[in-house]
PDB file of C-alpha atoms in Angstrom:
ATOM      1  CA  MET L   1       8.059 -12.269 -18.218  1.00 57.00           C
ATOM      2  CA  SER L   2       6.789 -14.587 -16.088  1.00 73.00           C
ATOM      3  CA  VAL L   3       6.045 -13.741 -12.209  1.00 82.00           C
ATOM      4  CA  THR L   4       6.170 -16.236  -9.782  1.00 86.00           C
ATOM      5  CA  LEU L   5       4.877 -14.919  -6.171  1.00 91.00           C
ATOM      6  CA  THR L   6       5.088 -17.342  -3.075  1.00 93.00           C
ATOM      7  CA  ASP L   7       2.580 -17.113  -0.682  1.00 91.00           C
ATOM      8  CA  GLN L   8       4.588 -14.966   1.477  1.00 93.00           C
ATOM      9  CA  ASP L   9       5.179 -12.671  -1.451  1.00 94.00           C
ATOM     10  CA  LYS L  10       1.801 -12.313  -2.007  1.00 94.00           C
ATOM     11  CA  LEU L  11       0.863 -11.640   1.858  1.00 94.00           C
ATOM     12  CA  THR L  12       4.055  -8.825   1.508  1.00 95.00           C
ATOM     13  CA  LEU L  13       2.262  -7.160  -1.619  1.00 96.00           C
ATOM     14  CA  ARG L  14      -1.044  -7.034   0.203  1.00 95.00           C
ATOM     15  CA  THR L  15       0.250  -5.773   3.933  1.00 95.00           C
ATOM     16  CA  ALA L  16       2.383  -3.141   2.009  1.00 96.00           C
ATOM     17  CA  ALA L  17      -0.727  -1.752  -0.159  1.00 96.00           C
ATOM     18  CA  TYR L  18      -3.294  -2.054   2.351  1.00 95.00           C
ATOM     19  CA  GLY L  19      -0.864  -1.199   5.127  1.00 95.00           C
ATOM     20  CA  ALA L  20      -0.076   2.119   3.239  1.00 96.00           C
ATOM     21  CA  VAL L  21      -3.769   2.737   3.484  1.00 95.00           C
ATOM     22  CA  THR L  22      -4.278   2.117   7.066  1.00 94.00           C
ATOM     23  CA  LEU L  23      -1.042   4.474   7.498  1.00 94.00           C
ATOM     24  CA  LEU L  24      -2.610   7.252   6.057  1.00 92.00           C
ATOM     25  CA  ALA L  25      -6.343   6.616   7.840  1.00 91.00           C
ATOM     26  CA  GLY L  26      -3.984   6.805  11.098  1.00 90.00           C
ATOM     27  CA  ALA L  27      -2.599  10.172  10.125  1.00 87.00           C
ATOM     28  CA  ALA L  28      -6.316  11.527   9.057  1.00 82.00           C
ATOM     29  CA  GLY L  29      -9.189  13.325  10.718  1.00 75.00           C
ATOM     30  CA  SER L  30     -11.650  11.301   9.120  1.00 78.00           C
ATOM     31  CA  PRO L  31      -9.889   7.928   9.146  1.00 87.00           C
ATOM     32  CA  HIS L  32     -13.008   5.854   7.859  1.00 88.00           C
ATOM     33  CA  LYS L  33     -13.453   7.976   4.790  1.00 88.00           C
ATOM     34  CA  VAL L  34      -9.865   7.830   4.077  1.00 88.00           C
ATOM     35  CA  ALA L  35      -9.666   3.983   4.588  1.00 90.00           C
ATOM     36  CA  THR L  36     -12.756   3.447   2.350  1.00 92.00           C
ATOM     37  CA  GLU L  37     -11.380   5.618  -0.472  1.00 91.00           C
ATOM     38  CA  GLY L  38      -7.633   4.118  -0.445  1.00 92.00           C
ATOM     39  CA  SER L  39      -9.426   0.673  -0.255  1.00 93.00           C
ATOM     40  CA  ILE L  40     -11.553   1.211  -3.174  1.00 94.00           C
ATOM     41  CA  ALA L  41      -8.557   2.250  -5.058  1.00 95.00           C
ATOM     42  CA  LEU L  42      -6.625  -0.988  -4.307  1.00 95.00           C
ATOM     43  CA  ALA L  43      -9.696  -3.027  -5.340  1.00 94.00           C
ATOM     44  CA  SER L  44      -9.575  -1.377  -8.636  1.00 95.00           C
ATOM     45  CA  ALA L  45      -6.223  -2.485  -9.617  1.00 95.00           C
ATOM     46  CA  THR L  46      -5.340  -4.507 -12.820  1.00 95.00           C
ATOM     47  CA  GLY L  47      -2.693  -7.231 -13.725  1.00 94.00           C
ATOM     48  CA  LEU L  48      -1.134  -9.364 -11.488  1.00 94.00           C
ATOM     49  CA  VAL L  49      -1.038  -6.713  -8.718  1.00 95.00           C
ATOM     50  CA  GLY L  50      -4.894  -6.805  -8.772  1.00 95.00           C
ATOM     51  CA  HIS L  51      -5.045 -10.516  -9.016  1.00 94.00           C
ATOM     52  CA  VAL L  52      -2.849 -10.358  -5.568  1.00 94.00           C
ATOM     53  CA  LEU L  53      -4.934  -7.690  -3.693  1.00 94.00           C
ATOM     54  CA  ALA L  54      -8.083  -9.124  -4.287  1.00 93.00           C
ATOM     55  CA  GLU L  55      -7.723 -12.557  -2.844  1.00 89.00           C
ATOM     56  CA  LYS L  56      -8.468 -12.990   0.651  1.00 83.00           C
ATOM     57  CA  SER L  57      -5.310 -13.033   3.072  1.00 74.00           C
ATOM     58  CA  LYS L  58      -4.834 -14.409   6.256  1.00 78.00           C
ATOM     59  CA  GLY L  59      -2.315 -13.563   8.171  1.00 79.00           C
ATOM     60  CA  MET L  60      -2.040  -9.742   7.201  1.00 84.00           C
ATOM     61  CA  ASN L  61      -0.778  -7.764  10.085  1.00 81.00           C
ATOM     62  CA  LEU L  62      -2.039  -4.507  10.118  1.00 87.00           C
ATOM     63  CA  ASN L  63      -2.478  -4.141  13.603  1.00 84.00           C
ATOM     64  CA  GLY L  64      -0.375  -2.008  16.006  1.00 83.00           C
ATOM     65  CA  LYS L  65      -0.682   0.266  19.299  1.00 88.00           C
ATOM     66  CA  SER L  66       0.327   3.273  17.258  1.00 90.00           C
ATOM     67  CA  VAL L  67       1.291   4.540  14.053  1.00 92.00           C
ATOM     68  CA  ALA L  68       4.771   4.001  14.341  1.00 93.00           C
ATOM     69  CA  GLU L  69       4.330   0.751  15.279  1.00 94.00           C
ATOM     70  CA  LEU L  70       2.407  -0.107  12.174  1.00 93.00           C
ATOM     71  CA  ALA L  71       4.695   1.921  10.121  1.00 95.00           C
ATOM     72  CA  ASP L  72       7.577  -0.239  11.329  1.00 95.00           C
ATOM     73  CA  HIS L  73       6.477  -3.125   9.004  1.00 92.00           C
ATOM     74  CA  VAL L  74       4.349  -1.299   6.442  1.00 96.00           C
ATOM     75  CA  LEU L  75       7.145   0.714   5.192  1.00 96.00           C
ATOM     76  CA  PRO L  76       9.346  -2.199   5.289  1.00 96.00           C
ATOM     77  CA  ALA L  77       6.721  -4.183   3.301  1.00 96.00           C
ATOM     78  CA  LEU L  78       6.445  -1.510   0.430  1.00 97.00           C
ATOM     79  CA  THR L  79      10.387  -1.792  -0.067  1.00 97.00           C
ATOM     80  CA  ALA L  80      10.360  -5.304  -0.063  1.00 97.00           C
ATOM     81  CA  ALA L  81       6.995  -5.637  -2.311  1.00 97.00           C
ATOM     82  CA  MET L  82       9.094  -3.404  -4.815  1.00 97.00           C
ATOM     83  CA  SER L  83      12.165  -4.966  -4.632  1.00 97.00           C
ATOM     84  CA  LEU L  84      10.638  -8.576  -5.500  1.00 95.00           C
ATOM     85  CA  LEU L  85       8.557  -7.583  -8.217  1.00 96.00           C
ATOM     86  CA  ASN L  86      11.696  -5.116  -9.786  1.00 95.00           C
ATOM     87  CA  LYS L  87      13.835  -8.534  -9.859  1.00 94.00           C
ATOM     88  CA  GLN L  88      10.775 -10.469 -11.440  1.00 93.00           C
ATOM     89  CA  ASP L  89       9.146  -8.153 -13.883  1.00 93.00           C
ATOM     90  CA  PRO L  90       9.676  -4.390 -13.524  1.00 95.00           C
ATOM     91  CA  ALA L  91       6.159  -3.660 -15.333  1.00 94.00           C
ATOM     92  CA  GLU L  92       4.405  -5.144 -12.602  1.00 95.00           C
ATOM     93  CA  ALA L  93       6.750  -3.319  -9.994  1.00 96.00           C
ATOM     94  CA  ASP L  94       5.504  -0.138 -11.958  1.00 97.00           C
ATOM     95  CA  ASN L  95       1.812  -1.141 -11.580  1.00 96.00           C
ATOM     96  CA  PHE L  96       2.364  -1.813  -7.750  1.00 97.00           C
ATOM     97  CA  ARG L  97       3.763   1.524  -7.181  1.00 98.00           C
ATOM     98  CA  SER L  98       1.156   3.310  -9.426  1.00 97.00           C
ATOM     99  CA  THR L  99      -1.578   0.995  -7.337  1.00 97.00           C
ATOM    100  CA  VAL L 100      -0.352   2.467  -3.852  1.00 97.00           C
ATOM    101  CA  ILE L 101       0.153   5.931  -5.200  1.00 97.00           C
ATOM    102  CA  ILE L 102      -3.330   6.266  -6.793  1.00 96.00           C
ATOM    103  CA  ALA L 103      -4.545   4.885  -3.381  1.00 95.00           C
ATOM    104  CA  ILE L 104      -2.740   7.399  -1.670  1.00 94.00           C
ATOM    105  CA  GLU L 105      -4.252  10.170  -4.126  1.00 92.00           C
ATOM    106  CA  ALA L 106      -7.719   8.807  -3.253  1.00 90.00           C
ATOM    107  CA  ALA L 107      -7.382   8.499   0.308  1.00 88.00           C
ATOM    108  CA  THR L 108      -5.769  12.296   0.693  1.00 86.00           C
ATOM    109  CA  ARG L 109      -8.234  13.381  -1.692  1.00 81.00           C
ATOM    110  CA  THR L 110     -10.893  13.219   0.817  1.00 62.00           C
ATOM    111  CA  GLN L 111      -9.535  16.107   2.757  1.00 60.00           C
ATOM    112  CA  LYS L 112     -11.276  19.505   1.995  1.00 69.00           C
ATOM    113  CA  GLY L 113      -8.778  21.519   0.224  1.00 69.00           C
ATOM    114  CA  GLN L 114      -4.848  20.464   0.945  1.00 77.00           C
ATOM    115  CA  PRO L 115      -4.210  16.959   2.371  1.00 79.00           C
ATOM    116  CA  SER L 116      -3.339  17.979   6.471  1.00 82.00           C
ATOM    117  CA  PRO L 117       0.614  18.324   6.946  1.00 87.00           C
ATOM    118  CA  THR L 118       0.417  14.980   8.924  1.00 89.00           C
ATOM    119  CA  MET L 119      -1.411  12.981   5.838  1.00 88.00           C
ATOM    120  CA  ALA L 120       1.299  14.746   3.436  1.00 89.00           C
ATOM    121  CA  ASP L 121       4.114  13.797   5.459  1.00 93.00           C
ATOM    122  CA  MET L 122       2.840  10.240   5.614  1.00 93.00           C
ATOM    123  CA  ALA L 123       2.449  10.012   2.186  1.00 94.00           C
ATOM    124  CA  ARG L 124       5.724  11.083   1.432  1.00 95.00           C
ATOM    125  CA  LYS L 125       7.406   8.478   3.611  1.00 96.00           C
ATOM    126  CA  ILE L 126       4.978   5.841   1.943  1.00 97.00           C
ATOM    127  CA  THR L 127       6.252   7.167  -1.724  1.00 96.00           C
ATOM    128  CA  ALA L 128      10.052   7.104  -0.197  1.00 97.00           C
ATOM    129  CA  ALA L 129       9.418   3.532   0.922  1.00 97.00           C
ATOM    130  CA  LEU L 130       8.349   2.759  -2.489  1.00 97.00           C
ATOM    131  CA  ASP L 131      11.116   4.255  -4.193  1.00 96.00           C
ATOM    132  CA  ALA L 132      13.729   2.632  -1.607  1.00 95.00           C
ATOM    133  CA  GLY L 133      12.921  -0.636  -3.687  1.00 85.00           C
TER     134      GLY L 133
END
């Protein structure tokens, strides 16, 4: 199946994936480690998703005065990314979901023992947003 993504679609995918890592970093005690591990996981993606995530992105807005403000546009972007990929190629939707989940796991692994309740809650919110698409 051939997937055709507009520049806006690609921006949505990058905002969703990198935004998920940013949300986790905002919920972490060591945000730099979380961001590093999550970003490495995203950079390791393959397939169409890997190509899209590897592109330089202008216009990706991951700014916010609070985690809540960031979540207001990242969580819907996760749902939108899954919806648009599901319509065009369910296998790439699975690839995107898997890539984001692996980034979550890599990011939360930086914690000694179990992730903090705050990080675990954010991971649940990210997964719910993915599953809503």
